[in-house]
Amino acid sequence: MSTNYPHLFRPLRIGNVTLKNRIATAPMGSEPNTSGFLSEQNLAAFENRAKGGAAIVTRGETLVHAHTGSAHGNLCNLDNEGFMPSHLQLTDRIHQHNALANIEILHSGARAHPQYTNGIIYGPSAQPGVYGVDVTPMDEDIMNEIADAFAHGAYVAKFGGFDMVMIHGGHGWLLSEFLSPLYNTRTDKYGGSIENRARFPLMVIDRIRKAVGPNFPIEIRISGDEFMEGGYGIEDAIEFAKMLDGKVDLIHVSATSFRDVNSGCRMFPSAFLPHGVNVYLAEAIKKHVKTPIATVGALSDPAEMEDIIASGKADVIYVGRQILADPEFPNKAKAGRFDEVRPCVRCNHCLSLDFVPYVDMCSGISQCVVNPEVGRDLKEGMYQPKPQPKKVLVIGGGPGGMQAALKAEEQGHEVILVEKADRLGGMLNVAVHDVSFKEDLGSYLQYLIRMVERKAIQVRLNTTATPELIREIAPDTVVCAVGAEPIIPRIPGVDRENVVKVTQLRDPDLKFGEKVVVIGGGLVGCEEGLALAMEGKDVTVLEMQDKLAPDAPILHLKAMMLEYEKRTENLHPYTEVTVTSIEDDGVHAKDKDGKEVIYPADTVLLSVGMRSKIDEVEKLRTNDAEFITVGDCIKPGKILQAVSGGYFAGKYA
């Protein structure tokens, strides 16, 4: 047993298997595959999660009844035995690393897409469908057919080498629709009381148990609270859990329902919510049942996870995005190397890529802002001999520069990192400050700095890169990551003393007045406006386009707009506004109708975008060494582009 977090790494027996620790990977895929089959890249992604030390690795969203239950077209289904090779290959990859293979099985119910279901959508009761086709109430014939499909799917999963199945009974999929009074308005024996609403989900569980036998572990994922008026709350969840006691081997407690268009902000807890936001739901249910309880929801600190297990709030902890950010999280925690874990920043970029129907189209790829290997697991996992050692000069200590230095050092190169400021971090030092929703980003910044300090990287702070310095160092490769500078719009009054650039935000002598106008409603402007409002300032955010923060991941944007809605008294966003001047009485502008408007301001924050430092880059370019540009000095972008670019610059230096 691990002496680091002994409760977290204590085994647990469920059914006929033993979890080697209490950490499980939440139901996830790799990048979607339109055929539903697993590619070598998909398999490599799951294998990395198993290598990382989790006790359970879970394949997400898998259909049991494709012709009635599909919500989108890239799902594997268990009623097609042609998928068997994918199942067998996946479970083999997971088992090679002493982990248990789990699979989440579901029916989409009223959230199915008519494109994949011959135009018929089934659910508990008649109501408008998500995609414009009314829901057909299920009769007992179709209920029996789908219950049998769940049972057959679980049997197929068992045959395919999975060690357990996770029935999805939450989040607004079919089984949770029966539990929810918002979906289930039936007046027969399947509607009304919680006992009646639970009748069909319990039928499904009984059929599955008969199909897989008495010892094969069955897990059910439920929402502990729908957090919607008219929906079910923790009291109904507790009563349902009592009915599950003895029928399943693990009760997995999540929250919310997709019926709420903002549910993703809680289902995948945003940076505006505390870590472990659902633990209290698991704890409340655990008091009433003997069955082990799992919790999920932005848990990434092993000390917090240890306390949850030790204090009896839950028995298993599911981890999703943190495993993407660093698949080695469990191994590092067990070895007492948690300070080497690359933290998830909860930007929700990973989930937003394919969050249909809220994004225009499915991207079909996997990405993580802080882990460049996500989506490239197969390629990066292949053995590559290390190149001949070189001398690598990295110019710029922002996230791209630090990542480049770390990867180059890993490749065996001699690395020198120069930074003109007195500390590492670059623009992250501006983005990170003392506000709750920036804590995860701050953890990531400290992780990068900590890892650079631990490696054999020569760091020179307060050092401006010049052609003379490059000639003196005589590197084989120069990685240029000098970043970008703020765009200063040609607005009369922009040079007034009360006008602040985003790069000046953390100046210790900077004082904001009580009324602040932010010019520029992109992601940075919106976040800084929110932060100032949280400090009590009266903030107005002006954006020229018709939408705020169009560059933000959709789930992060939704969560941020919920925060805006909480602060309507002192946070005022306006779109389609063109600023014309900055005067003594405030910011002068024209609205979308051409009407002149004055927004009073003590302080004006400019956040209209960044411009690459092209001239500076060209002055540093040399023909005496390979010259690689990274991040914002190529084109202003996000941390994702800087970190990914730095990773490959260091790898191929």
XYZ file of C-alpha atoms in Angstrom:
653
model
C 0.000 0.000 0.000
C 1.228 3.483 -0.812
C 2.406 5.562 2.133
C 1.460 8.594 0.052
C -2.316 8.904 0.301
C -2.846 5.408 1.772
C -6.646 5.475 1.574
C -6.630 6.657 -2.044
C -4.315 3.790 -3.029
C -5.998 1.084 -0.962
C -7.576 -1.698 -3.065
C -11.345 -2.157 -3.258
C -13.212 -5.333 -4.156
C -16.414 -5.019 -6.200
C -18.109 -8.055 -7.715
C -15.443 -10.397 -9.043
C -12.706 -7.774 -9.521
C -10.388 -5.740 -7.337
C -9.577 -2.102 -7.970
C -5.867 -1.590 -7.276
C -6.635 1.951 -6.079
C -9.612 4.307 -5.871
C -8.891 6.384 -9.011
C -10.900 5.711 -12.172
C -10.878 7.510 -15.494
C -14.216 9.127 -16.242
C -16.096 7.931 -19.345
C -14.273 9.448 -22.303
C -13.459 8.644 -25.873
C -10.446 9.538 -27.906
C -11.118 11.674 -30.948
C -14.424 10.706 -32.577
C -14.404 8.238 -35.430
C -17.320 8.495 -37.824
C -17.430 4.734 -38.181
C -17.536 4.100 -34.439
C -14.549 1.756 -34.753
C -11.378 2.389 -32.777
C -8.302 3.450 -34.694
C -4.745 2.771 -33.551
C -4.694 6.358 -32.245
C -7.853 5.708 -30.198
C -6.325 2.563 -28.734
C -3.098 4.373 -27.887
C -5.027 7.091 -26.046
C -6.835 4.570 -23.858
C -3.601 2.649 -23.285
C -1.900 5.811 -22.042
C -4.620 6.205 -19.436
C -4.044 2.634 -18.292
C -0.260 3.142 -18.183
C -0.786 6.163 -15.974
C -1.911 4.079 -13.027
C -5.705 4.449 -12.846
C -7.510 1.405 -11.478
C -10.338 1.645 -14.028
C -10.195 2.950 -17.603
C -13.638 3.705 -19.000
C -14.738 3.890 -22.598
C -17.516 6.473 -22.843
C -20.896 6.696 -24.596
C -21.598 3.324 -26.210
C -25.011 2.547 -27.645
C -27.101 -0.502 -26.883
C -29.876 0.077 -29.455
C -28.492 2.056 -32.347
C -31.590 2.384 -34.534
C -33.592 4.128 -31.775
C -30.960 5.525 -29.440
C -28.241 7.372 -31.355
C -27.630 11.060 -30.605
C -24.790 11.444 -33.090
C -23.137 9.425 -35.766
C -19.730 8.543 -34.356
C -20.740 6.156 -31.588
C -19.793 2.528 -31.264
C -22.780 0.306 -30.609
C -23.107 -3.016 -28.885
C -25.895 -4.409 -31.056
C -23.439 -4.747 -33.953
C -21.047 -7.636 -33.386
C -18.799 -6.226 -36.076
C -17.363 -3.998 -33.365
C -16.039 -6.998 -31.440
C -12.427 -6.659 -32.678
C -12.408 -3.074 -31.394
C -13.666 -4.214 -27.993
C -11.120 -7.005 -27.727
C -8.195 -4.838 -28.806
C -9.183 -2.075 -26.394
C -9.570 -4.313 -23.367
C -6.289 -6.042 -24.186
C -4.450 -2.686 -24.255
C -5.948 -1.733 -20.892
C -5.242 -5.097 -19.268
C -1.590 -4.987 -20.302
C -1.126 -2.269 -17.684
C -2.942 -3.941 -14.791
C -6.054 -1.799 -15.102
C -9.714 -2.761 -15.324
C -11.642 -2.071 -18.518
C -15.038 -0.417 -18.108
C -17.608 0.664 -20.709
C -20.435 3.178 -20.416
C -23.634 1.915 -22.047
C -26.621 4.101 -22.845
C -29.680 4.942 -24.861
C -30.162 8.598 -25.802
C -33.932 8.557 -25.388
C -35.523 11.917 -26.149
C -32.095 13.294 -27.038
C -31.678 10.928 -29.979
C -31.241 12.498 -33.405
C -33.907 11.670 -36.010
C -31.177 11.525 -38.662
C -30.035 8.217 -37.142
C -33.370 6.789 -35.930
C -35.568 6.755 -39.039
C -37.248 9.906 -37.797
C -38.690 8.366 -34.612
C -37.639 9.604 -31.172
C -38.621 7.579 -28.115
C -38.881 8.832 -24.561
C -41.014 8.372 -21.440
C -43.660 10.919 -22.492
C -44.767 13.061 -25.427
C -42.934 16.383 -25.676
C -41.051 18.460 -28.250
C -37.801 16.838 -29.312
C -34.372 18.443 -29.253
C -34.057 18.324 -33.063
C -37.582 19.291 -34.099
C -39.233 15.852 -34.047
C -41.768 15.230 -31.283
C -40.988 12.462 -28.806
C -43.057 9.272 -29.079
C -44.008 7.864 -25.649
C -42.625 4.367 -25.149
C -45.099 1.529 -24.822
C -44.240 -1.680 -23.005
C -43.218 -3.467 -26.195
C -40.479 -0.942 -27.007
C -39.534 -0.737 -23.329
C -38.974 -4.481 -23.281
C -37.044 -4.314 -26.537
C -34.706 -1.624 -25.207
C -34.305 -3.335 -21.809
C -33.291 -6.499 -23.658
C -30.878 -4.410 -25.749
C -29.203 -3.136 -22.571
C -28.871 -6.725 -21.386
C -27.468 -7.897 -24.710
C -25.069 -4.940 -24.805
C -23.730 -5.779 -21.363
C -23.290 -9.413 -22.402
C -21.403 -8.330 -25.547
C -19.202 -6.064 -23.425
C -18.403 -8.948 -21.093
C -17.576 -11.174 -24.059
C -15.386 -8.360 -25.433
C -13.173 -8.460 -22.352
C -14.619 -5.602 -20.329
C -14.399 -6.204 -16.596
C -17.523 -4.211 -15.762
C -20.240 -2.078 -17.328
C -21.387 1.418 -16.402
C -25.076 2.009 -17.097
C -25.636 5.681 -17.848
C -28.638 6.605 -15.746
C -27.973 10.334 -15.523
C -27.490 13.551 -17.482
C -30.797 13.420 -19.360
C -30.274 10.169 -21.261
C -33.144 7.661 -21.431
C -32.993 6.078 -17.964
C -32.682 9.424 -16.216
C -35.560 10.730 -18.334
C -37.774 8.127 -16.697
C -36.558 9.300 -13.278
C -37.148 12.971 -14.040
C -40.608 14.585 -13.652
C -39.544 17.028 -16.375
C -39.418 14.213 -18.937
C -41.729 11.677 -17.332
C -45.342 12.842 -17.071
C -46.849 9.369 -17.401
C -49.936 8.394 -15.436
C -49.410 4.618 -15.641
C -47.237 2.449 -13.409
C -44.081 4.012 -14.916
C -44.892 7.567 -13.828
C -45.794 9.618 -10.773
C -43.986 8.461 -7.622
C -40.247 7.858 -7.553
C -41.013 4.146 -7.152
C -42.947 4.196 -10.421
C -40.442 6.423 -12.241
C -37.675 4.019 -11.211
C -39.542 0.969 -12.502
C -38.077 0.970 -16.028
C -34.450 1.689 -14.953
C -34.726 -1.161 -12.430
C -36.132 -3.413 -15.171
C -33.033 -2.640 -17.246
C -30.715 -3.454 -14.346
C -32.480 -6.746 -13.626
C -32.194 -7.769 -17.286
C -28.499 -6.887 -17.320
C -27.848 -8.859 -14.148
C -29.522 -11.903 -15.639
C -27.397 -11.571 -18.794
C -23.980 -11.100 -17.144
C -24.391 -13.263 -14.057
C -24.257 -12.598 -10.320
C -20.620 -11.539 -9.928
C -19.919 -9.362 -12.961
C -19.717 -5.747 -11.683
C -22.546 -3.421 -12.693
C -22.070 0.285 -12.107
C -24.754 2.903 -12.621
C -24.109 6.579 -13.190
C -26.830 8.860 -11.840
C -27.383 12.565 -11.406
C -27.545 13.360 -7.703
C -29.531 16.495 -8.526
C -30.880 17.872 -11.796
C -30.699 21.465 -10.489
C -33.796 22.407 -12.465
C -37.170 23.613 -11.295
C -39.563 20.691 -11.641
C -36.742 18.160 -11.907
C -35.642 15.689 -9.279
C -33.309 16.580 -6.445
C -31.144 14.798 -3.937
C -34.152 13.371 -2.060
C -35.310 11.413 -5.128
C -31.713 10.418 -5.876
C -31.389 8.975 -2.359
C -34.628 7.020 -2.731
C -33.499 5.650 -6.093
C -30.126 4.685 -4.607
C -31.907 2.714 -1.889
C -33.680 0.757 -4.630
C -30.339 0.120 -6.312
C -28.734 -1.201 -3.128
C -27.847 -4.840 -3.652
C -28.665 -4.732 -7.377
C -25.502 -2.929 -8.532
C -21.892 -2.936 -7.376
C -21.070 0.766 -7.671
C -23.246 3.904 -7.703
C -21.543 6.750 -9.545
C -22.927 10.166 -8.579
C -22.700 13.024 -11.063
C -25.157 15.916 -11.527
C -27.476 17.889 -13.852
C -29.331 17.081 -17.070
C -28.763 18.139 -20.661
C -32.319 19.503 -20.636
C -30.692 22.587 -19.092
C -28.767 24.249 -21.943
C -26.107 25.358 -19.438
C -25.753 21.945 -17.792
C -22.306 21.378 -19.282
C -20.924 24.092 -17.015
C -21.744 21.882 -13.992
C -21.553 18.452 -15.615
C -17.932 19.269 -16.516
C -17.316 21.781 -13.706
C -15.982 25.050 -15.046
C -13.241 27.179 -13.534
C -15.995 29.251 -11.913
C -16.959 26.326 -9.657
C -14.984 24.797 -6.776
C -13.117 21.534 -7.168
C -15.113 18.535 -5.977
C -18.407 20.347 -6.466
C -20.428 17.102 -6.492
C -18.851 15.396 -3.480
C -21.646 16.453 -1.130
C -24.166 14.627 -3.341
C -22.167 11.395 -3.162
C -21.764 11.820 0.591
C -25.507 12.308 1.092
C -26.328 9.148 -0.870
C -23.609 7.069 0.779
C -25.242 7.550 4.186
C -28.265 5.550 3.013
C -26.771 2.575 1.144
C -24.269 -0.233 1.560
C -23.180 -0.174 -2.090
C -19.846 1.618 -2.727
C -20.233 5.165 -4.023
C -18.178 6.972 -6.666
C -17.907 10.737 -7.046
C -16.815 12.885 -9.977
C -16.360 16.576 -10.749
C -13.110 18.546 -11.100
C -11.129 16.510 -8.607
C -7.397 16.730 -9.188
C -5.665 17.172 -5.816
C -4.691 13.801 -4.302
C -4.756 15.294 -0.805
C -8.384 16.285 -1.281
C -9.122 12.906 -2.834
C -7.437 11.148 0.098
C -9.646 13.056 2.521
C -12.792 12.144 0.573
C -11.963 8.430 0.797
C -10.623 8.525 4.353
C -13.630 10.425 5.708
C -16.084 8.090 4.024
C -17.679 10.608 1.669
C -17.086 8.288 -1.297
C -15.276 5.056 -2.142
C -14.067 5.723 -5.700
C -13.103 8.942 -7.475
C -13.574 9.402 -11.203
C -11.186 11.774 -12.944
C -11.602 13.031 -16.501
C -9.901 16.200 -17.689
C -6.998 15.887 -15.239
C -6.180 12.496 -16.775
C -6.102 14.161 -20.198
C -3.803 16.893 -18.900
C -1.487 14.284 -17.371
C -2.284 10.563 -17.797
C 0.502 9.808 -15.279
C -1.409 11.626 -12.533
C -2.159 8.449 -10.480
C 1.404 7.101 -10.738
C 2.934 10.453 -9.815
C 0.592 10.882 -6.854
C 1.346 7.384 -5.583
C 5.090 8.015 -5.851
C 4.846 11.295 -3.947
C 5.573 13.332 -7.078
C 2.328 15.274 -7.244
C 4.231 18.514 -7.734
C 5.298 17.096 -11.119
C 1.697 16.616 -12.282
C 0.712 18.860 -15.177
C -2.507 20.475 -13.915
C -5.739 20.790 -15.854
C -6.736 24.450 -16.201
C -10.452 23.633 -16.699
C -10.715 25.767 -19.828
C -12.998 23.050 -21.299
C -11.397 23.364 -24.730
C -11.215 19.551 -24.883
C -14.973 19.148 -24.459
C -16.009 22.179 -26.482
C -14.463 20.866 -29.701
C -17.368 18.487 -30.297
C -20.102 19.771 -27.991
C -22.976 19.399 -30.435
C -25.517 20.908 -30.880
C -23.922 23.952 -29.229
C -21.025 24.183 -31.679
C -21.488 24.531 -35.424
C -19.832 21.233 -36.243
C -17.870 18.393 -34.700
C -14.123 18.965 -35.050
C -13.330 15.251 -34.994
C -10.031 15.694 -33.140
C -8.834 15.642 -29.550
C -6.783 18.465 -28.052
C -5.670 19.604 -24.624
C -4.415 23.125 -24.013
C -1.670 22.009 -21.610
C -0.826 18.526 -22.951
C 0.378 18.547 -26.578
C 0.398 14.733 -26.727
C -3.404 14.466 -26.543
C -4.660 13.437 -29.973
C -1.126 12.414 -30.916
C -0.784 9.518 -28.468
C 0.150 6.956 -31.109
C 2.783 9.073 -32.828
C 4.310 10.428 -29.626
C 4.321 7.012 -28.008
C 6.429 5.456 -30.740
C 10.084 4.968 -29.954
C 12.270 7.665 -31.416
C 16.055 7.628 -30.924
C 17.314 10.824 -29.348
C 19.134 13.142 -31.746
C 22.742 14.219 -31.462
C 23.023 16.677 -28.558
C 22.827 20.303 -29.616
C 22.998 23.688 -27.971
C 19.497 25.187 -27.992
C 18.756 28.807 -27.178
C 15.158 29.583 -26.228
C 14.235 33.253 -26.323
C 11.203 34.044 -24.188
C 10.038 32.508 -20.931
C 6.292 32.358 -21.564
C 4.401 29.039 -21.746
C 5.618 28.308 -25.280
C 9.235 29.059 -24.434
C 9.172 27.039 -21.218
C 7.564 24.053 -22.965
C 10.179 24.255 -25.720
C 12.973 24.308 -23.158
C 11.529 21.339 -21.261
C 11.132 19.200 -24.370
C 14.562 20.128 -25.737
C 16.167 19.204 -22.406
C 14.266 15.907 -22.420
C 15.758 15.208 -25.861
C 19.233 15.521 -24.388
C 20.148 19.002 -25.626
C 22.007 21.715 -23.756
C 19.348 24.374 -23.217
C 19.688 28.058 -22.405
C 16.496 30.022 -21.757
C 16.674 33.820 -21.776
C 13.879 36.076 -20.559
C 13.982 39.854 -20.508
C 11.726 40.123 -17.440
C 12.735 39.294 -13.890
C 10.584 36.146 -13.812
C 9.314 33.396 -16.057
C 5.733 33.274 -17.265
C 5.325 35.867 -20.003
C 1.689 36.817 -20.569
C 0.576 34.160 -18.084
C 1.851 36.525 -15.403
C -0.735 38.988 -16.683
C -3.526 36.434 -17.045
C -3.052 34.912 -13.591
C -4.145 36.914 -10.604
C -5.984 36.645 -7.305
C -9.424 35.637 -8.504
C -10.965 32.203 -8.004
C -11.498 31.252 -11.648
C -7.808 31.834 -12.405
C -6.505 29.453 -9.720
C -6.110 26.483 -12.069
C -4.247 28.594 -14.619
C -2.010 29.810 -11.801
C -1.280 26.206 -10.839
C -0.267 25.465 -14.407
C 2.071 28.470 -14.492
C 3.738 27.363 -11.277
C 4.043 23.814 -12.640
C 5.906 25.055 -15.739
C 8.254 27.235 -13.695
C 8.874 24.434 -11.196
C 9.712 21.906 -13.900
C 12.063 24.331 -15.698
C 13.889 24.956 -12.414
C 14.294 21.220 -11.782
C 15.728 20.382 -15.170
C 19.222 20.998 -16.491
C 18.130 24.237 -18.132
C 20.240 27.371 -17.786
C 17.802 30.223 -17.124
C 18.917 33.816 -17.622
C 16.394 36.345 -16.356
C 16.646 40.103 -16.927
C 18.340 39.258 -20.207
C 17.314 40.818 -23.503
C 18.095 38.714 -26.523
C 20.181 40.485 -29.155
C 22.042 39.379 -32.265
C 25.245 39.897 -30.278
C 24.051 37.575 -27.506
C 23.101 34.919 -30.048
C 26.558 35.105 -31.629
C 28.155 34.858 -28.186
C 26.151 31.753 -27.228
C 26.559 30.239 -30.704
C 23.571 27.871 -30.529
C 22.773 25.173 -33.050
C 19.087 26.053 -32.785
C 17.237 29.196 -31.744
C 13.637 28.873 -30.566
C 12.076 32.322 -30.702
C 9.075 32.740 -28.401
C 9.062 36.491 -27.786
C 5.274 36.747 -27.774
C 3.114 39.625 -28.907
C 2.251 43.172 -27.903
C -1.142 44.811 -27.429
C -2.804 46.536 -30.346
C -3.371 50.218 -29.624
C -6.399 51.411 -31.597
C -6.299 54.804 -33.280
C -8.881 56.380 -31.026
C -8.624 60.011 -29.908
C -7.736 60.022 -26.223
C -6.144 56.591 -26.207
C -2.996 58.064 -24.673
C -4.761 59.527 -21.655
C -3.349 58.718 -18.202
C -6.422 56.725 -17.181
C -6.103 54.333 -20.156
C -4.527 50.970 -19.301
C -3.192 48.269 -21.658
C -3.772 44.607 -20.816
C -0.021 44.115 -20.441
C -0.056 46.650 -17.579
C -2.727 44.871 -15.556
C -0.380 43.462 -12.915
C 1.726 46.593 -12.437
C 1.931 47.012 -8.639
C 1.295 50.772 -8.834
C -1.810 50.432 -11.009
C -5.014 51.671 -9.378
C -8.424 51.232 -10.976
C -11.184 53.746 -10.409
C -14.670 52.716 -9.356
C -16.063 52.929 -12.903
C -14.171 50.886 -15.494
C -14.843 50.602 -19.217
C -13.230 47.680 -21.031
C -12.782 48.317 -24.743
C -12.771 44.884 -26.368
C -15.082 42.026 -25.437
C -12.930 39.113 -26.529
C -12.006 36.380 -24.064
C -9.376 38.459 -22.260
C -11.555 41.558 -22.026
C -14.542 39.568 -20.782
C -12.520 37.714 -18.155
C -10.804 40.856 -16.887
C -14.114 42.701 -16.832
C -15.609 39.894 -14.756
C -12.628 39.885 -12.390
C -12.952 43.639 -11.822
C -16.687 43.287 -11.210
C -15.981 40.542 -8.673
C -13.741 43.074 -6.895
C -16.704 45.429 -6.652
C -15.959 47.778 -9.553
C -18.732 49.001 -11.823
C -17.656 47.571 -15.176
C -18.824 48.135 -18.741
C -17.522 45.841 -21.508
C -17.765 47.145 -25.084
C -17.427 44.836 -28.083
C -17.566 45.812 -31.758
C -18.788 42.403 -32.954
C -22.262 40.992 -32.314
C -21.043 38.380 -29.813
C -18.895 38.433 -26.715
C -15.767 36.273 -26.616
C -16.340 34.403 -29.882
C -12.845 32.941 -29.451
C -13.711 31.192 -26.151
C -14.436 27.451 -25.851
C -18.222 27.160 -25.833
C -18.456 25.567 -22.387
C -16.179 28.190 -20.846
C -18.192 30.933 -22.533
C -21.468 29.525 -21.199
C -20.050 29.368 -17.684
C -18.675 32.895 -17.925
C -22.003 34.263 -19.150
C -23.709 32.632 -16.164
C -21.303 34.604 -13.971
C -22.201 37.760 -15.899
C -25.890 37.116 -15.224
C -25.175 37.072 -11.478
C -23.694 40.564 -11.606
C -26.088 42.648 -13.673
C -25.919 45.475 -11.137
C -22.241 46.204 -11.747
C -21.305 44.348 -14.956
C -22.712 45.719 -18.208
C -21.742 44.106 -21.544
C -22.639 45.761 -24.856
C -22.075 44.391 -28.351
C -22.051 46.075 -31.775
C -20.555 49.200 -30.229
C -17.920 51.297 -32.023
C -15.753 53.474 -29.789
C -15.097 56.920 -31.261
C -13.051 58.665 -28.543
C -12.017 58.711 -24.904
C -12.830 61.986 -23.154
C -12.909 63.488 -19.667
C -16.477 62.259 -19.159
C -15.807 58.723 -20.346
C -15.795 56.594 -23.474
C -17.726 57.968 -26.442
C -19.171 55.433 -28.870
C -21.881 54.651 -31.378
C -24.286 51.779 -30.912
C -25.527 49.474 -33.688
C -28.126 52.069 -34.722
C -25.530 54.822 -35.011
C -26.720 56.540 -31.859
C -24.007 58.320 -29.866
C -23.559 56.966 -26.346
C -21.261 58.014 -23.496
C -20.044 55.405 -21.001
C -18.670 57.119 -17.866
C -15.222 55.851 -16.870
C -12.585 56.540 -14.249
C -10.355 53.901 -15.848
C -10.345 52.515 -19.392
C -8.876 49.082 -20.114
C -7.758 48.420 -23.695
C -8.214 44.812 -24.735
C -8.672 44.867 -28.491
C -6.184 42.136 -29.338
C -2.487 41.462 -29.757
C -0.002 41.943 -32.581
C 2.995 39.694 -33.288
C 6.419 41.239 -32.695
C 7.468 40.636 -36.273
C 10.188 43.315 -36.346
C 11.788 41.962 -33.169
C 11.706 38.411 -34.525
C 13.380 39.429 -37.768
C 16.146 41.274 -35.911
C 16.940 38.070 -34.044
C 16.760 35.755 -37.022
C 20.135 34.275 -37.876
C 21.509 32.130 -40.667
C 24.104 30.617 -38.355
C 21.541 28.407 -36.548
C 18.252 26.756 -37.212
C 15.598 29.333 -36.304
C 12.154 28.223 -35.074
C 9.337 30.595 -34.140
C 6.741 29.617 -31.547
C 3.411 30.936 -30.304
C 2.251 34.531 -30.499
C 5.307 35.758 -32.369
C 4.004 33.764 -35.359
C 0.363 34.666 -34.922
C -1.438 35.754 -31.751
C -3.365 32.802 -30.408
C -4.154 30.898 -27.242
C -2.076 28.940 -24.768
C -2.884 25.817 -26.798
C -0.932 27.038 -29.821
C 1.977 28.320 -27.729
C 2.365 25.098 -25.733
C 1.909 22.787 -28.723
C 4.327 24.844 -30.814
C 6.868 24.864 -27.999
C 6.600 21.113 -27.538
C 7.429 20.363 -31.172
C 10.054 23.090 -31.397
C 11.870 21.443 -28.499
C 11.337 17.963 -29.887
C 12.709 18.766 -33.340
C 15.299 21.328 -32.298
